CSV table of C-alpha atoms in Angstrom, one decimal:
chain,number,residue,atom,x,y,z
A,116,MET,CA,0.0,0.0,0.0
A,117,HIS,CA,2.8,2.4,0.9
A,118,ARG,CA,4.5,1.7,-2.4
A,119,ASN,CA,1.2,2.4,-4.3
A,120,LEU,CA,0.8,5.7,-2.4
A,121,ALA,CA,4.4,6.6,-3.1
A,122,LEU,CA,4.0,5.8,-6.8
A,123,ALA,CA,0.8,7.9,-7.0
A,124,PHE,CA,2.5,10.9,-5.3
A,125,PHE,CA,5.6,10.5,-7.5
A,126,ALA,CA,3.4,10.6,-10.6
A,127,ALA,CA,1.5,13.6,-9.4
A,128,THR,CA,4.7,15.6,-8.5
A,129,THR,CA,6.2,14.7,-11.9
A,130,LEU,CA,3.1,16.1,-13.6
A,131,ILE,CA,3.2,19.2,-11.4
A,132,SER,CA,6.9,19.6,-12.1
A,133,SER,CA,6.3,19.4,-15.8
A,134,SER,CA,3.7,22.2,-15.7
A,135,VAL,CA,5.9,24.3,-13.4
A,136,SER,CA,8.9,24.0,-15.7
A,137,ALA,CA,6.9,25.5,-18.6
A,138,GLN,CA,6.8,28.8,-16.7
A,139,THR,CA,9.5,31.4,-17.6
A,140,ALA,CA,10.7,31.9,-14.0
A,141,PRO,CA,10.7,29.5,-11.1
A,142,VAL,CA,8.0,30.1,-8.5
A,143,VAL,CA,9.4,29.9,-4.9
A,144,LEU,CA,6.9,29.2,-2.2
A,145,ASP,CA,8.3,29.6,1.3
A,146,ASP,CA,6.0,26.9,2.7
A,147,SER,CA,6.9,24.2,0.2
A,148,VAL,CA,7.4,20.7,1.5
A,149,PRO,CA,10.2,18.5,0.1
A,150,ALA,CA,8.8,15.3,-1.3
A,151,VAL,CA,11.9,13.3,-0.8
A,152,SER,CA,10.4,11.1,1.9
A,153,TYR,CA,7.8,9.9,-0.6
A,154,TYR,CA,10.4,9.4,-3.4
A,155,SER,CA,12.8,7.4,-1.2
A,156,ALA,CA,10.1,4.7,-0.7
A,157,LEU,CA,10.4,3.9,-4.5
A,158,ILE,CA,14.0,2.8,-4.4
A,159,SER,CA,14.7,-0.3,-2.2
A,160,GLY,CA,18.3,-1.1,-2.9
A,161,ALA,CA,21.3,-1.4,-5.3
A,162,ASP,CA,20.3,-5.0,-6.1
A,163,GLN,CA,16.7,-4.0,-7.1
A,164,PRO,CA,16.2,-4.6,-10.8
A,165,GLY,CA,15.5,-1.3,-12.4
A,166,VAL,CA,15.2,2.1,-10.8
A,167,GLY,CA,11.5,2.8,-10.7
A,168,ALA,CA,8.5,2.9,-13.0
A,169,GLY,CA,8.5,5.9,-15.2
A,170,ILE,CA,12.2,6.9,-14.7
A,171,GLN,CA,13.9,7.6,-18.0
A,172,PHE,CA,17.6,8.1,-18.5
A,173,PRO,CA,19.5,10.1,-19.1
A,174,LEU,CA,18.6,12.3,-16.1
A,175,THR,CA,19.7,15.8,-16.9
A,176,SER,CA,19.5,19.2,-15.3
A,177,ASN,CA,19.2,22.5,-17.2
A,178,LEU,CA,19.4,24.5,-14.0
A,179,LEU,CA,22.2,22.8,-12.1
A,180,GLN,CA,25.7,21.7,-13.0
A,181,PRO,CA,28.7,20.3,-11.2
A,182,GLY,CA,30.7,23.1,-9.5
A,183,VAL,CA,31.7,24.9,-6.3
A,184,LEU,CA,29.2,26.6,-4.1
A,185,LYS,CA,30.9,30.0,-3.3
A,186,PRO,CA,29.2,30.9,0.0
A,187,SER,CA,29.5,28.6,3.0
A,188,ALA,CA,25.8,28.2,3.4
A,189,VAL,CA,22.8,29.4,1.3
A,190,PRO,CA,19.2,29.4,2.6
A,191,VAL,CA,17.0,27.2,0.3
A,192,PHE,CA,14.1,25.9,2.4
A,193,ASN,CA,12.1,27.0,5.5
A,194,PRO,CA,13.6,24.9,8.3
A,195,LYS,CA,10.2,24.2,9.8
A,196,TRP,CA,9.5,21.8,6.8
A,197,MET,CA,12.8,20.0,6.9
A,198,THR,CA,12.5,16.5,8.3
A,199,GLN,CA,15.7,15.0,6.9
A,200,THR,CA,19.0,16.1,5.3
A,201,LEU,CA,19.3,15.9,1.6
A,202,ALA,CA,22.4,15.3,-0.5
A,203,ILE,CA,22.0,16.5,-4.1
A,204,VAL,CA,24.5,14.8,-6.5
A,205,GLY,CA,25.1,13.8,-10.1
A,206,ASP,CA,27.2,11.1,-11.8
A,207,ASP,CA,30.1,13.4,-12.4
A,208,LYS,CA,33.6,12.9,-10.9
A,209,GLY,CA,33.2,15.8,-8.4
A,210,SER,CA,30.0,14.3,-7.0
A,211,GLU,CA,31.7,10.9,-6.7
A,212,GLU,CA,34.6,12.4,-4.8
A,213,TRP,CA,32.3,14.5,-2.6
A,214,LEU,CA,30.1,11.5,-1.8
A,215,LYS,CA,33.2,9.4,-0.9
A,216,LEU,CA,34.7,12.2,1.2
A,217,HIS,CA,31.5,12.9,3.1
A,218,LEU,CA,29.9,9.4,3.2
A,219,GLU,CA,30.5,8.8,7.0
A,220,ARG,CA,29.1,12.2,7.8
A,221,LEU,CA,26.1,11.7,5.5
A,222,LEU,CA,25.4,8.3,7.1
A,223,SER,CA,25.5,10.0,10.6
A,224,LEU,CA,23.1,12.7,9.4
A,225,GLN,CA,20.8,10.0,7.9
A,226,ALA,CA,20.7,11.9,4.6
A,227,THR,CA,18.7,11.0,1.6
A,228,VAL,CA,20.7,11.2,-1.7
A,229,ILE,CA,18.9,12.8,-4.6
A,230,VAL,CA,20.4,12.2,-8.1
A,231,VAL,CA,19.8,15.1,-10.4
A,232,SER,CA,22.0,14.0,-13.2
A,233,ALA,CA,22.9,10.5,-14.4
A,234,ALA,CA,23.7,9.4,-18.0
A,235,SER,CA,22.2,5.9,-17.6
A,236,GLU,CA,20.5,3.5,-15.2
A,237,LYS,CA,23.9,1.9,-14.8
A,238,ARG,CA,25.5,5.2,-13.7
A,239,PHE,CA,22.6,5.7,-11.2
A,240,LYS,CA,23.2,2.2,-9.8
A,241,ASN,CA,26.9,3.0,-9.4
A,242,ILE,CA,26.0,6.1,-7.3
A,243,GLN,CA,23.6,3.9,-5.3
A,244,ARG,CA,26.3,1.4,-4.5
A,245,GLN,CA,28.7,4.2,-3.5
A,246,ALA,CA,26.0,5.7,-1.3
A,247,ASN,CA,26.1,2.5,0.7
A,248,ALA,CA,23.1,2.3,3.1
A,249,LEU,CA,21.7,5.8,2.3
A,250,PRO,CA,18.3,6.1,0.7
A,251,ILE,CA,18.7,7.3,-2.9
A,252,VAL,CA,16.2,8.5,-5.4
A,253,PRO,CA,16.4,9.9,-9.0
A,254,ASP,CA,15.0,13.4,-9.6
A,255,PRO,CA,13.4,13.5,-13.0
A,256,GLY,CA,11.4,16.6,-12.2
A,257,HIS,CA,12.2,20.2,-11.9
A,258,TRP,CA,10.7,21.3,-8.6
A,259,LEU,CA,13.8,20.8,-6.5
A,260,GLN,CA,16.1,22.1,-9.2
A,261,SER,CA,14.0,25.2,-9.6
A,262,ARG,CA,13.9,25.7,-5.9
A,263,LEU,CA,17.7,25.5,-5.7
A,264,ALA,CA,18.2,27.8,-8.7
A,265,ALA,CA,15.8,30.4,-7.2
A,266,ALA,CA,18.0,30.4,-4.1
A,267,HIS,CA,21.1,30.9,-6.4
A,268,VAL,CA,22.4,27.4,-5.7
A,269,THR,CA,23.1,26.3,-9.3
A,270,VAL,CA,25.8,23.7,-8.5
A,271,TYR,CA,26.0,20.2,-7.1
A,272,PRO,CA,27.0,18.3,-5.0
A,273,VAL,CA,25.4,20.0,-2.0
A,274,LEU,CA,23.9,19.0,1.3
A,275,ILE,CA,20.7,20.7,2.4
A,276,GLY,CA,20.6,20.5,6.2
A,277,LEU,CA,17.7,20.6,8.7
A,278,ASP,CA,18.3,24.3,8.9
A,279,GLY,CA,17.2,24.5,5.2
A,280,GLN,CA,20.6,25.7,4.0
A,281,ALA,CA,22.7,24.3,1.2
A,282,ARG,CA,26.4,23.8,1.7
A,283,GLN,CA,29.2,21.7,0.3
A,284,ILE,CA,31.5,21.5,3.3
A,285,ILE,CA,29.8,19.5,6.1
A,286,PHE,CA,32.6,18.8,8.5
A,287,SER,CA,32.0,21.9,10.7
A,288,GLU,CA,31.7,21.4,14.4
A,289,GLY,CA,28.1,21.9,15.7
A,290,PHE,CA,26.5,20.9,12.4
A,291,GLU,CA,24.6,18.0,13.9
A,292,ARG,CA,21.5,16.2,12.9
A,293,GLY,CA,18.6,18.1,14.3
A,294,GLU,CA,20.6,21.2,15.2
A,295,ALA,CA,18.1,23.5,13.5
A,296,HIS,CA,15.3,22.3,15.6
A,297,GLU,CA,17.2,22.5,18.9
A,298,LYS,CA,17.9,26.3,18.8
């Protein structure tokens, strides 16, 4: 039942994303709720045949590209809606190195990995194996990417913490799971 609900929600958000991407400028709503918890239910493991119904490769992003995030942290989401940390990656070398470097920290934060760019299902599966036990989901829509671009975060890999801010360096002291809710 949960899988059917997740698939229905996934289909609905994909349709909504398609209609939103037809607009000339991204619409940013402060009270948006990330749908990653619904998406992550679709992907059950690296040994699962296929990725998910309706996912077509290559996954590409017109709004994001591999690169370096200049500021140390950029507000993207309202922290009151953040229930988990998100790691946004692609199948590029920089994302691979970032994931490898930060894997232990991402595991401790219980992050969900969202793949915004992958040339093929095989490349997605490689990221999934590298992400180890982290939940992972492909992002074929444009909602998250539009939200990041509207906040002037046009690069990946990045982590969006429970404080709603995107950052690339996540080793700093005091950046703990749940920190945003404890202050």
